[in-house]
mmCIF file of C-alpha atoms and ligand atoms in Angstrom:
data_model
loop_
_atom_site.group_PDB
_atom_site.id
_atom_site.type_symbol
_atom_site.label_atom_id
_atom_site.label_comp_id
_atom_site.label_asym_id
_atom_site.label_seq_id
_atom_site.Cartn_x
_atom_site.Cartn_y
_atom_site.Cartn_z
ATOM 1 C CA MET A 11 39.313 -32.811 -75.415
ATOM 2 C CA GLN A 12 41.649 -33.353 -72.484
ATOM 3 C CA THR A 13 43.496 -30.063 -71.976
ATOM 4 C CA LYS A 14 46.517 -29.126 -69.866
ATOM 5 C CA ALA A 15 45.812 -26.682 -67.037
ATOM 6 C CA PHE A 16 47.087 -25.448 -63.678
ATOM 7 C CA ALA A 17 44.671 -25.892 -60.778
ATOM 8 C CA THR A 18 44.467 -25.538 -57.048
ATOM 9 C CA GLN A 19 42.572 -28.208 -55.106
ATOM 10 C CA SER A 20 41.720 -26.139 -51.993
ATOM 11 C CA PRO A 21 42.236 -22.618 -50.594
ATOM 12 C CA THR A 22 45.586 -23.688 -49.140
ATOM 13 C CA THR A 23 46.904 -26.047 -51.831
ATOM 14 C CA PRO A 24 49.624 -24.738 -54.184
ATOM 15 C CA PHE A 25 48.871 -24.702 -57.909
ATOM 16 C CA ALA A 26 49.869 -27.864 -59.766
ATOM 17 C CA PRO A 27 49.406 -29.381 -63.235
ATOM 18 C CA HIS A 28 45.925 -30.709 -63.854
ATOM 19 C CA SER A 29 43.954 -32.027 -66.818
ATOM 20 C CA ILE A 30 40.532 -30.591 -67.715
ATOM 21 C CA GLU A 31 37.927 -31.445 -70.330
ATOM 22 C CA ARG A 32 37.133 -28.830 -73.008
ATOM 23 C CA ARG A 33 34.073 -29.344 -75.194
ATOM 24 C CA ALA A 34 34.401 -29.871 -78.940
ATOM 25 C CA PRO A 35 33.058 -26.717 -80.656
ATOM 26 C CA GLY A 36 29.263 -26.696 -81.119
ATOM 27 C CA PRO A 37 27.627 -24.698 -83.968
ATOM 28 C CA GLU A 38 28.109 -21.308 -82.224
ATOM 29 C CA ASP A 39 31.464 -22.090 -80.585
ATOM 30 C CA VAL A 40 34.975 -20.822 -81.129
ATOM 31 C CA ALA A 41 37.881 -23.109 -80.095
ATOM 32 C CA ILE A 42 40.886 -21.075 -78.965
ATOM 33 C CA ASP A 43 44.536 -21.984 -78.439
ATOM 34 C CA ILE A 44 45.477 -19.836 -75.422
ATOM 35 C CA LEU A 45 48.754 -17.946 -75.912
ATOM 36 C CA TYR A 46 48.797 -15.645 -72.857
ATOM 37 C CA CYS A 47 46.669 -15.150 -69.764
ATOM 38 C CA GLY A 48 46.926 -12.170 -67.404
ATOM 39 C CA VAL A 49 46.974 -12.644 -63.621
ATOM 40 C CA CYS A 50 44.191 -10.666 -61.920
ATOM 41 C CA HIS A 51 43.883 -10.132 -58.167
ATOM 42 C CA SER A 52 40.424 -11.734 -58.532
ATOM 43 C CA ASP A 53 42.216 -14.979 -59.504
ATOM 44 C CA LEU A 54 43.953 -14.867 -56.133
ATOM 45 C CA HIS A 55 40.771 -13.978 -54.170
ATOM 46 C CA THR A 56 39.074 -16.967 -55.847
ATOM 47 C CA ALA A 57 41.871 -19.557 -55.718
ATOM 48 C CA ARG A 58 42.460 -18.789 -52.028
ATOM 49 C CA GLY A 59 38.744 -19.084 -51.224
ATOM 50 C CA GLU A 60 38.511 -15.426 -50.099
ATOM 51 C CA TRP A 61 35.199 -14.992 -51.927
ATOM 52 C CA PRO A 62 32.192 -17.234 -51.195
ATOM 53 C CA GLY A 63 31.132 -20.190 -53.364
ATOM 54 C CA VAL A 64 34.475 -21.295 -54.810
ATOM 55 C CA GLN A 65 34.527 -24.854 -56.183
ATOM 56 C CA TYR A 66 37.679 -26.930 -56.430
ATOM 57 C CA PRO A 67 39.591 -27.880 -58.430
ATOM 58 C CA CYS A 68 39.832 -24.210 -59.359
ATOM 59 C CA VAL A 69 41.452 -23.055 -62.618
ATOM 60 C CA PRO A 70 41.452 -19.211 -62.635
ATOM 61 C CA GLY A 71 42.327 -16.851 -65.487
ATOM 62 C CA HIS A 72 40.047 -14.366 -67.264
ATOM 63 C CA GLU A 73 42.447 -12.250 -69.268
ATOM 64 C CA ILE A 74 42.762 -14.677 -72.166
ATOM 65 C CA VAL A 75 44.285 -14.039 -75.586
ATOM 66 C CA GLY A 76 44.951 -16.627 -78.254
ATOM 67 C CA LYS A 77 44.345 -17.877 -81.745
ATOM 68 C CA VAL A 78 41.209 -19.469 -83.155
ATOM 69 C CA THR A 79 41.803 -23.134 -84.033
ATOM 70 C CA ALA A 80 38.289 -24.141 -85.133
ATOM 71 C CA VAL A 81 34.803 -22.642 -85.388
ATOM 72 C CA GLY A 82 31.295 -24.135 -85.425
ATOM 73 C CA ALA A 83 29.084 -24.104 -88.528
ATOM 74 C CA LYS A 84 27.110 -21.033 -87.419
ATOM 75 C CA VAL A 85 30.071 -18.896 -86.418
ATOM 76 C CA THR A 86 30.134 -15.781 -88.575
ATOM 77 C CA LYS A 87 32.327 -13.410 -86.570
ATOM 78 C CA PHE A 88 35.557 -15.422 -86.350
ATOM 79 C CA LYS A 89 37.751 -17.686 -88.445
ATOM 80 C CA PRO A 90 40.674 -20.038 -87.759
ATOM 81 C CA GLY A 91 43.981 -18.237 -87.291
ATOM 82 C CA GLN A 92 42.371 -15.026 -86.021
ATOM 83 C CA LEU A 93 43.648 -13.369 -82.804
ATOM 84 C CA VAL A 94 40.889 -13.230 -80.199
ATOM 85 C CA GLY A 95 40.297 -12.557 -76.521
ATOM 86 C CA VAL A 96 38.040 -13.858 -73.774
ATOM 87 C CA GLY A 97 37.400 -11.823 -70.641
ATOM 88 C CA CYS A 98 35.529 -12.470 -67.413
ATOM 89 C CA MET A 99 32.318 -13.943 -68.885
ATOM 90 C CA VAL A 100 31.573 -16.896 -71.171
ATOM 91 C CA ASP A 101 27.767 -16.755 -71.124
ATOM 92 C CA SER A 102 24.647 -15.091 -69.665
ATOM 93 C CA CYS A 103 20.864 -15.528 -69.978
ATOM 94 C CA ARG A 104 20.921 -13.416 -73.205
ATOM 95 C CA THR A 105 17.301 -12.253 -72.745
ATOM 96 C CA CYS A 106 17.032 -10.039 -69.625
ATOM 97 C CA ALA A 107 17.088 -6.235 -69.833
ATOM 98 C CA SER A 108 20.807 -6.025 -68.988
ATOM 99 C CA CYS A 109 21.752 -8.666 -71.566
ATOM 100 C CA GLN A 110 19.628 -6.872 -74.175
ATOM 101 C CA ASP A 111 21.498 -3.659 -73.315
ATOM 102 C CA GLY A 112 24.887 -5.357 -73.836
ATOM 103 C CA LEU A 113 25.608 -5.195 -70.102
ATOM 104 C CA GLU A 114 25.801 -8.959 -69.601
ATOM 105 C CA GLN A 115 27.848 -8.513 -66.411
ATOM 106 C CA TYR A 116 24.640 -7.341 -64.727
ATOM 107 C CA CYS A 117 22.589 -10.272 -66.097
ATOM 108 C CA GLU A 118 19.350 -10.631 -64.154
ATOM 109 C CA GLY A 119 18.753 -14.235 -65.266
ATOM 110 C CA PRO A 120 18.439 -17.074 -62.746
ATOM 111 C CA VAL A 121 22.196 -17.471 -62.175
ATOM 112 C CA GLY A 122 23.490 -14.159 -63.547
ATOM 113 C CA PHE A 123 26.373 -14.239 -66.017
ATOM 114 C CA THR A 124 28.596 -17.314 -66.276
ATOM 115 C CA GLY A 125 32.100 -16.442 -65.110
ATOM 116 C CA THR A 126 35.007 -17.636 -67.242
ATOM 117 C CA TYR A 127 36.096 -19.529 -64.121
ATOM 118 C CA ASN A 128 34.127 -20.791 -61.143
ATOM 119 C CA GLY A 129 30.901 -20.068 -63.070
ATOM 120 C CA PRO A 130 28.083 -22.619 -62.801
ATOM 121 C CA VAL A 131 27.564 -24.841 -65.846
ATOM 122 C CA GLY A 132 24.896 -27.140 -64.344
ATOM 123 C CA GLY A 133 25.214 -30.555 -62.766
ATOM 124 C CA GLY A 134 27.323 -29.119 -59.953
ATOM 125 C CA ALA A 135 30.276 -28.352 -62.224
ATOM 126 C CA ASN A 136 31.949 -24.969 -62.589
ATOM 127 C CA THR A 137 33.857 -23.391 -65.476
ATOM 128 C CA TYR A 138 37.637 -23.530 -65.799
ATOM 129 C CA GLY A 139 39.519 -20.403 -66.838
ATOM 130 C CA GLY A 140 42.586 -19.352 -68.750
ATOM 131 C CA TYR A 141 45.388 -21.020 -66.771
ATOM 132 C CA SER A 142 45.023 -23.674 -69.455
ATOM 133 C CA ALA A 143 46.163 -24.525 -72.974
ATOM 134 C CA ALA A 144 42.827 -24.056 -74.749
ATOM 135 C CA ILE A 145 39.209 -22.969 -74.255
ATOM 136 C CA THR A 146 35.942 -23.261 -76.181
ATOM 137 C CA VAL A 147 33.596 -20.247 -75.980
ATOM 138 C CA ASP A 148 30.334 -19.185 -77.630
ATOM 139 C CA GLN A 149 31.065 -16.573 -80.317
ATOM 140 C CA ARG A 150 28.909 -13.998 -78.466
ATOM 141 C CA PHE A 151 31.530 -13.885 -75.694
ATOM 142 C CA VAL A 152 34.642 -13.816 -77.885
ATOM 143 C CA LEU A 153 36.351 -10.486 -78.670
ATOM 144 C CA ALA A 154 38.281 -9.538 -81.786
ATOM 145 C CA ILE A 155 41.827 -8.261 -81.229
ATOM 146 C CA GLY A 156 43.218 -5.589 -83.543
ATOM 147 C CA HIS A 157 46.665 -5.257 -81.945
ATOM 148 C CA ALA A 158 49.757 -6.816 -83.555
ATOM 149 C CA GLU A 159 50.549 -10.389 -82.536
ATOM 150 C CA LYS A 160 53.859 -9.302 -80.951
ATOM 151 C CA ASP A 161 51.878 -7.267 -78.389
ATOM 152 C CA LEU A 162 49.649 -10.143 -77.273
ATOM 153 C CA ALA A 163 51.196 -10.709 -73.822
ATOM 154 C CA ALA A 164 50.486 -7.065 -73.016
ATOM 155 C CA VAL A 165 47.009 -7.102 -74.587
ATOM 156 C CA ALA A 166 45.770 -9.899 -72.289
ATOM 157 C CA PRO A 167 45.228 -7.632 -69.234
ATOM 158 C CA LEU A 168 42.885 -5.406 -71.235
ATOM 159 C CA LEU A 169 40.307 -8.214 -71.001
ATOM 160 C CA CYS A 170 39.743 -7.550 -67.276
ATOM 161 C CA ALA A 171 41.942 -4.733 -65.924
ATOM 162 C CA GLY A 172 41.272 -2.676 -69.060
ATOM 163 C CA ILE A 173 37.516 -3.079 -69.254
ATOM 164 C CA THR A 174 36.990 -2.805 -65.478
ATOM 165 C CA THR A 175 38.455 0.693 -65.502
ATOM 166 C CA TRP A 176 37.168 1.691 -68.975
ATOM 167 C CA SER A 177 33.534 0.964 -68.087
ATOM 168 C CA PRO A 178 33.260 3.379 -65.108
ATOM 169 C CA LEU A 179 35.442 5.993 -66.828
ATOM 170 C CA LYS A 180 33.031 6.043 -69.778
ATOM 171 C CA HIS A 181 29.846 5.705 -67.709
ATOM 172 C CA TRP A 182 30.775 8.642 -65.447
ATOM 173 C CA GLY A 183 31.994 10.785 -68.332
ATOM 174 C CA ALA A 184 35.789 10.933 -67.927
ATOM 175 C CA GLY A 185 37.141 13.236 -70.618
ATOM 176 C CA PRO A 186 38.398 16.758 -71.331
ATOM 177 C CA GLY A 187 37.595 19.192 -68.520
ATOM 178 C CA LYS A 188 37.169 16.424 -65.926
ATOM 179 C CA LYS A 189 39.534 15.632 -63.057
ATOM 180 C CA VAL A 190 39.798 11.906 -62.439
ATOM 181 C CA GLY A 191 41.586 10.068 -59.622
ATOM 182 C CA ILE A 192 42.730 6.458 -59.789
ATOM 183 C CA VAL A 193 43.413 4.822 -56.408
ATOM 184 C CA GLY A 194 45.805 1.838 -56.140
ATOM 185 C CA ILE A 195 48.215 1.513 -59.040
ATOM 186 C CA GLY A 196 48.327 -2.225 -59.616
ATOM 187 C CA GLY A 197 46.877 -4.124 -62.575
ATOM 188 C CA LEU A 198 43.571 -2.260 -62.701
ATOM 189 C CA GLY A 199 44.968 1.080 -61.552
ATOM 190 C CA HIS A 200 47.745 1.325 -64.136
ATOM 191 C CA MET A 201 45.185 0.697 -66.891
ATOM 192 C CA GLY A 202 42.922 3.305 -65.275
ATOM 193 C CA ILE A 203 45.741 5.869 -65.521
ATOM 194 C CA LYS A 204 46.446 5.057 -69.182
ATOM 195 C CA LEU A 205 42.773 5.102 -70.191
ATOM 196 C CA ALA A 206 41.735 8.226 -68.253
ATOM 197 C CA HIS A 207 44.708 10.058 -69.764
ATOM 198 C CA ALA A 208 43.890 8.816 -73.281
ATOM 199 C CA LEU A 209 40.264 9.931 -72.835
ATOM 200 C CA GLY A 210 41.563 13.449 -72.153
ATOM 201 C CA ALA A 211 40.829 13.762 -68.415
ATOM 202 C CA LYS A 212 43.186 15.433 -65.975
ATOM 203 C CA THR A 213 44.449 12.261 -64.312
ATOM 204 C CA VAL A 214 45.768 11.882 -60.772
ATOM 205 C CA GLY A 215 47.190 8.629 -59.380
ATOM 206 C CA PHE A 216 46.913 7.741 -55.674
ATOM 207 C CA THR A 217 49.489 5.262 -54.438
ATOM 208 C CA THR A 218 50.819 3.858 -51.183
ATOM 209 C CA SER A 219 54.147 3.115 -52.906
ATOM 210 C CA PRO A 220 56.494 6.154 -53.128
ATOM 211 C CA ASP A 221 58.816 4.222 -55.468
ATOM 212 C CA LYS A 222 56.067 4.132 -58.131
ATOM 213 C CA VAL A 223 55.661 7.931 -58.448
ATOM 214 C CA ASP A 224 57.840 8.513 -61.524
ATOM 215 C CA GLU A 225 56.440 5.485 -63.292
ATOM 216 C CA ILE A 226 52.840 6.496 -62.645
ATOM 217 C CA LYS A 227 53.632 9.809 -64.354
ATOM 218 C CA ARG A 228 55.140 7.906 -67.254
ATOM 219 C CA LEU A 229 51.906 5.873 -67.483
ATOM 220 C CA GLY A 230 50.044 9.145 -68.072
ATOM 221 C CA ALA A 231 49.239 10.733 -64.703
ATOM 222 C CA ASP A 232 49.374 14.524 -64.525
ATOM 223 C CA GLU A 233 49.964 14.290 -60.772
ATOM 224 C CA VAL A 234 50.679 11.562 -58.247
ATOM 225 C CA VAL A 235 49.599 11.680 -54.588
ATOM 226 C CA ILE A 236 51.064 9.498 -51.832
ATOM 227 C CA SER A 237 47.837 8.499 -50.145
ATOM 228 C CA LYS A 238 49.474 8.010 -46.723
ATOM 229 C CA ASP A 239 50.641 11.655 -46.723
ATOM 230 C CA GLU A 240 47.851 13.720 -45.116
ATOM 231 C CA LYS A 241 49.240 17.030 -46.438
ATOM 232 C CA GLN A 242 49.294 15.775 -50.017
ATOM 233 C CA MET A 243 45.752 14.426 -49.594
ATOM 234 C CA ALA A 244 44.459 17.703 -48.065
ATOM 235 C CA ALA A 245 45.838 19.648 -51.036
ATOM 236 C CA GLN A 246 43.414 17.743 -53.310
ATOM 237 C CA ALA A 247 40.265 18.344 -51.188
ATOM 238 C CA GLY A 248 37.003 18.994 -53.055
ATOM 239 C CA SER A 249 38.561 18.862 -56.526
ATOM 240 C CA PHE A 250 37.592 15.564 -58.229
ATOM 241 C CA ASP A 251 34.706 14.815 -60.583
ATOM 242 C CA LEU A 252 35.394 11.090 -60.414
ATOM 243 C CA ILE A 253 37.581 8.711 -58.423
ATOM 244 C CA VAL A 254 37.975 5.057 -59.431
ATOM 245 C CA ASN A 255 39.125 3.045 -56.405
ATOM 246 C CA THR A 256 40.822 -0.286 -57.206
ATOM 247 C CA VAL A 257 42.229 -1.143 -53.753
ATOM 248 C CA ALA A 258 41.820 -4.844 -52.885
ATOM 249 C CA VAL A 259 41.704 -4.446 -49.087
ATOM 250 C CA ALA A 260 39.226 -2.756 -46.720
ATOM 251 C CA HIS A 261 40.213 0.852 -45.973
ATOM 252 C CA ASN A 262 38.909 4.261 -44.871
ATOM 253 C CA LEU A 263 36.840 5.632 -47.765
ATOM 254 C CA ASP A 264 36.289 9.064 -46.158
ATOM 255 C CA ALA A 265 39.837 10.086 -47.057
ATOM 256 C CA TYR A 266 38.808 9.883 -50.732
ATOM 257 C CA VAL A 267 35.189 11.062 -50.437
ATOM 258 C CA SER A 268 36.586 14.346 -49.059
ATOM 259 C CA LEU A 269 38.457 14.842 -52.327
ATOM 260 C CA LEU A 270 35.262 14.836 -54.445
ATOM 261 C CA LYS A 271 33.658 18.041 -55.734
ATOM 262 C CA ARG A 272 29.970 18.709 -55.203
ATOM 263 C CA ASP A 273 28.179 15.914 -57.159
ATOM 264 C CA GLY A 274 31.417 13.967 -57.550
ATOM 265 C CA THR A 275 31.408 10.165 -57.474
ATOM 266 C CA MET A 276 33.824 7.606 -56.151
ATOM 267 C CA VAL A 277 33.386 4.268 -57.929
ATOM 268 C CA LEU A 278 34.532 1.174 -56.062
ATOM 269 C CA VAL A 279 35.914 -1.559 -58.307
ATOM 270 C CA GLY A 280 38.269 -3.198 -55.795
ATOM 271 C CA ALA A 281 36.502 -6.134 -54.157
ATOM 272 C CA PRO A 282 38.033 -6.819 -50.719
ATOM 273 C CA SER A 283 36.970 -9.960 -48.880
ATOM 274 C CA SER A 284 35.904 -7.910 -45.822
ATOM 275 C CA PRO A 285 33.779 -4.711 -45.918
ATOM 276 C CA HIS A 286 35.137 -1.152 -45.789
ATOM 277 C CA PRO A 287 34.360 0.784 -42.572
ATOM 278 C CA SER A 288 31.066 2.646 -43.107
ATOM 279 C CA PRO A 289 31.688 6.080 -44.677
ATOM 280 C CA ALA A 290 30.748 9.287 -42.797
ATOM 281 C CA VAL A 291 27.253 10.383 -43.888
ATOM 282 C CA PHE A 292 27.813 14.141 -43.455
ATOM 283 C CA ASN A 293 30.787 13.943 -45.799
ATOM 284 C CA LEU A 294 28.372 12.703 -48.487
ATOM 285 C CA VAL A 295 25.206 14.743 -47.854
ATOM 286 C CA PHE A 296 26.811 18.161 -47.612
ATOM 287 C CA ARG A 297 28.078 17.999 -51.174
ATOM 288 C CA ARG A 298 25.681 15.502 -52.737
ATOM 289 C CA ARG A 299 28.643 13.183 -53.215
ATOM 290 C CA ALA A 300 28.122 9.560 -54.241
ATOM 291 C CA ILE A 301 29.847 6.238 -53.690
ATOM 292 C CA ALA A 302 29.065 3.744 -56.442
ATOM 293 C CA GLY A 303 30.237 0.346 -57.629
ATOM 294 C CA SER A 304 31.008 -1.064 -61.063
ATOM 295 C CA LEU A 305 31.556 -4.590 -62.333
ATOM 296 C CA ILE A 306 33.886 -5.410 -65.252
ATOM 297 C CA GLY A 307 32.083 -4.398 -68.495
ATOM 298 C CA GLY A 308 29.695 -5.712 -71.159
ATOM 299 C CA ILE A 309 30.765 -7.397 -74.372
ATOM 300 C CA PRO A 310 30.039 -4.408 -76.687
ATOM 301 C CA GLU A 311 31.937 -1.984 -74.439
ATOM 302 C CA THR A 312 34.821 -4.478 -74.124
ATOM 303 C CA GLN A 313 35.109 -4.551 -77.919
ATOM 304 C CA GLU A 314 34.907 -0.733 -77.976
ATOM 305 C CA MET A 315 37.742 -0.544 -75.406
ATOM 306 C CA LEU A 316 39.915 -3.060 -77.333
ATOM 307 C CA ASP A 317 39.423 -1.115 -80.567
ATOM 308 C CA PHE A 318 40.200 2.185 -78.803
ATOM 309 C CA CYS A 319 43.393 0.675 -77.349
ATOM 310 C CA ALA A 320 44.473 -0.758 -80.716
ATOM 311 C CA ARG A 321 43.937 2.681 -82.329
ATOM 312 C CA HIS A 322 45.830 4.512 -79.567
ATOM 313 C CA ASN A 323 48.614 1.927 -79.159
ATOM 314 C CA ILE A 324 47.594 1.205 -75.571
ATOM 315 C CA VAL A 325 48.632 -2.062 -73.931
ATOM 316 C CA ALA A 326 49.338 -3.068 -70.323
ATOM 317 C CA ASP A 327 52.808 -2.988 -68.765
ATOM 318 C CA VAL A 328 53.486 -6.651 -68.167
ATOM 319 C CA GLU A 329 56.036 -8.983 -66.661
ATOM 320 C CA VAL A 330 55.786 -12.240 -68.608
ATOM 321 C CA ILE A 331 56.041 -15.329 -66.416
ATOM 322 C CA ARG A 332 55.906 -19.104 -66.831
ATOM 323 C CA MET A 333 52.830 -20.966 -65.601
ATOM 324 C CA GLN A 334 55.041 -22.716 -63.039
ATOM 325 C CA GLU A 335 55.836 -19.318 -61.410
ATOM 326 C CA ILE A 336 52.238 -18.576 -60.404
ATOM 327 C CA GLU A 337 52.675 -19.079 -56.642
ATOM 328 C CA ASN A 338 55.534 -16.585 -56.570
ATOM 329 C CA ALA A 339 53.470 -14.181 -58.696
ATOM 330 C CA TYR A 340 50.618 -14.305 -56.155
ATOM 331 C CA ALA A 341 53.048 -13.697 -53.272
ATOM 332 C CA ARG A 342 54.434 -10.655 -55.086
ATOM 333 C CA MET A 343 50.952 -9.363 -55.947
ATOM 334 C CA LEU A 344 50.108 -9.391 -52.221
ATOM 335 C CA LYS A 345 53.142 -7.165 -51.610
ATOM 336 C CA SER A 346 52.076 -4.709 -54.371
ATOM 337 C CA ASP A 347 55.240 -5.815 -56.155
ATOM 338 C CA VAL A 348 53.856 -6.066 -59.706
ATOM 339 C CA LYS A 349 54.732 -3.695 -62.538
ATOM 340 C CA TYR A 350 51.952 -3.781 -63.398
ATOM 341 C CA ARG A 351 50.477 -7.101 -64.442
ATOM 342 C CA PHE A 352 51.821 -10.618 -64.710
ATOM 343 C CA SER A 353 51.061 -12.264 -68.044
ATOM 344 C CA ILE A 354 51.506 -16.030 -68.280
ATOM 345 C CA ASP A 355 53.166 -17.364 -71.438
ATOM 346 C CA MET A 356 51.129 -20.507 -72.062
ATOM 347 C CA ALA A 357 53.961 -22.048 -74.075
ATOM 348 C CA SER A 358 55.376 -22.920 -70.631
ATOM 349 C CA LEU A 359 52.291 -25.018 -69.849
ATOM 350 C CA LYS A 360 52.209 -26.755 -73.217
ATOM 351 C CA ALA A 361 55.930 -27.709 -73.232
HETATM 352 P P1 NAP B 20 46.580 -5.462 -57.731
HETATM 353 O O1 NAP B 20 47.331 -5.570 -59.001
HETATM 354 O O2 NAP B 20 47.031 -6.251 -56.556
HETATM 355 O O3 NAP B 20 46.524 -3.899 -57.372
HETATM 356 C C1 NAP B 20 45.967 -3.399 -56.189
HETATM 357 C C2 NAP B 20 46.759 -2.145 -55.782
HETATM 358 O O4 NAP B 20 46.141 -1.599 -54.607
HETATM 359 C C3 NAP B 20 48.180 -2.415 -55.357
HETATM 360 O O5 NAP B 20 49.086 -2.500 -56.425
HETATM 361 C C4 NAP B 20 48.468 -1.216 -54.485
HETATM 362 O O6 NAP B 20 48.784 -0.087 -55.300
HETATM 363 C C5 NAP B 20 47.131 -0.935 -53.830
HETATM 364 N N1 NAP B 20 47.119 -1.469 -52.463
HETATM 365 C C6 NAP B 20 47.490 -2.702 -52.069
HETATM 366 N N2 NAP B 20 47.375 -2.810 -50.737
HETATM 367 C C7 NAP B 20 46.911 -1.653 -50.288
HETATM 368 C C8 NAP B 20 46.581 -1.148 -49.004
HETATM 369 N N3 NAP B 20 46.721 -1.896 -47.906
HETATM 370 N N4 NAP B 20 46.095 0.102 -48.928
HETATM 371 C C9 NAP B 20 45.954 0.858 -50.028
HETATM 372 N N5 NAP B 20 46.280 0.437 -51.269
HETATM 373 C C10 NAP B 20 46.742 -0.793 -51.391
HETATM 374 O O7 NAP B 20 45.064 -5.883 -57.923
HETATM 375 P P2 NAP B 20 44.111 -5.728 -59.226
HETATM 376 O O8 NAP B 20 44.216 -6.963 -60.044
HETATM 377 O O9 NAP B 20 44.319 -4.405 -59.820
HETATM 378 O O10 NAP B 20 42.676 -5.827 -58.524
HETATM 379 C C11 NAP B 20 42.283 -4.867 -57.561
HETATM 380 C C12 NAP B 20 40.952 -5.249 -56.940
HETATM 381 O O11 NAP B 20 39.921 -5.142 -57.930
HETATM 382 C C13 NAP B 20 40.855 -6.708 -56.443
HETATM 383 O O12 NAP B 20 40.064 -6.714 -55.260
HETATM 384 C C14 NAP B 20 40.121 -7.412 -57.555
HETATM 385 O O13 NAP B 20 39.450 -8.576 -57.131
HETATM 386 C C15 NAP B 20 39.166 -6.338 -57.945
HETATM 387 N N6 NAP B 20 38.565 -6.488 -59.282
HETATM 388 C C16 NAP B 20 37.304 -6.039 -59.428
HETATM 389 C C17 NAP B 20 36.698 -6.076 -60.662
HETATM 390 C C18 NAP B 20 35.323 -5.527 -60.847
HETATM 391 O O14 NAP B 20 34.684 -5.873 -61.824
HETATM 392 N N7 NAP B 20 34.829 -4.671 -59.972
HETATM 393 C C19 NAP B 20 37.393 -6.605 -61.755
HETATM 394 C C20 NAP B 20 38.701 -7.043 -61.569
HETATM 395 C C21 NAP B 20 39.289 -6.966 -60.328
HETATM 396 P P3 NAP B 20 49.794 1.056 -54.773
HETATM 397 O O15 NAP B 20 51.122 0.366 -54.606
HETATM 398 O O16 NAP B 20 49.762 2.047 -55.869
HETATM 399 O O17 NAP B 20 49.230 1.585 -53.485
HETATM 400 ZN ZN1 ZN B 21 39.914 -9.746 -63.194
HETATM 401 ZN ZN1 ZN B 22 20.651 -11.779 -68.711
#
């Protein structure tokens, strides 16, 4: 099926309308009419060629929510009319140890997991993501959405920003009695604040933007620290069990490592295009501190997160935009001027 989309043709070409082919649903497939798609900083890194291996035309978008229009004969989990989501992955090898554990993002198969966009599909072609009117996805990589339909624009960002912060928070045990820091309060960070708070952790936001302080408290932070203020940073020294760092540019990690308790961990989820300066070794060894990384989340934990959010009335704070406004949205994202995620209303693309 020819499907309307927005694509960029090179790292420096503005987005423009484009037509892509979507497959007719096979036996295990779910065909989805896309209603909203969140705008992740990874979309920008990819579209602008900041990460290696990008193929053009490039159609980003991996925070997809919509309605099922058709299902294949063997689809048991979904039916037409149902609200569903698709996140960062549309397939994986399905047999390796990570896939068996429901951690498909760490697939050890020959090509790893297949990204929702720019993922290899054989024959030199790559996948096209959610800046499009429709998508066809194997039922194993489709998520059920329990939120009300009126909340859909704000549910979309859970599919990446939500799960990317949920996964490390759960893995490193965020909960009552734990002090958790979230660094960089953009799309990922604002979800990190909401989720850490909902899990019962003492939650501290770290921001470079003084004008966000009151809002970050409203999102659920017990305290907010201006990360450029050395006095405020020093007051937090040695006190964190866990810090989740979402910053999208290279920066000095030592400033945050110093805030960890003995045995504390800072998890990097931000993925800058150039490396961070090497952290100071003594700062790590003297307190058995760790720096770790974490990639999105597996399908079972994504469903767990969506169900948790539906139960606790958690959605993202979104600014709904038209597809045609994407260039301006990227420019604003680069200025940290997003409160806190753009969500594209796909009606604008279909009109
Ligand atoms: P975003 O909305 O642009 O948020 C990033 C935030 O970082 C900004 O809002 C800003 O918050 C802070 N920041 C920006 N410039 C900074 C600077 N120079 N120094 C310190 N802080 C700065 O981006 P996002 O969509 O949340 O994505 C964040 C990063 O995570 C990107 O690199 C993205 O590719 C990556 N990502 C990784 C995964 C994964 O699986 N690991 C998944 C999705 C995204 P303040 O105004 O509060 O300082
Ligand atoms: Zn993302
Ligand atoms: Zn695998």
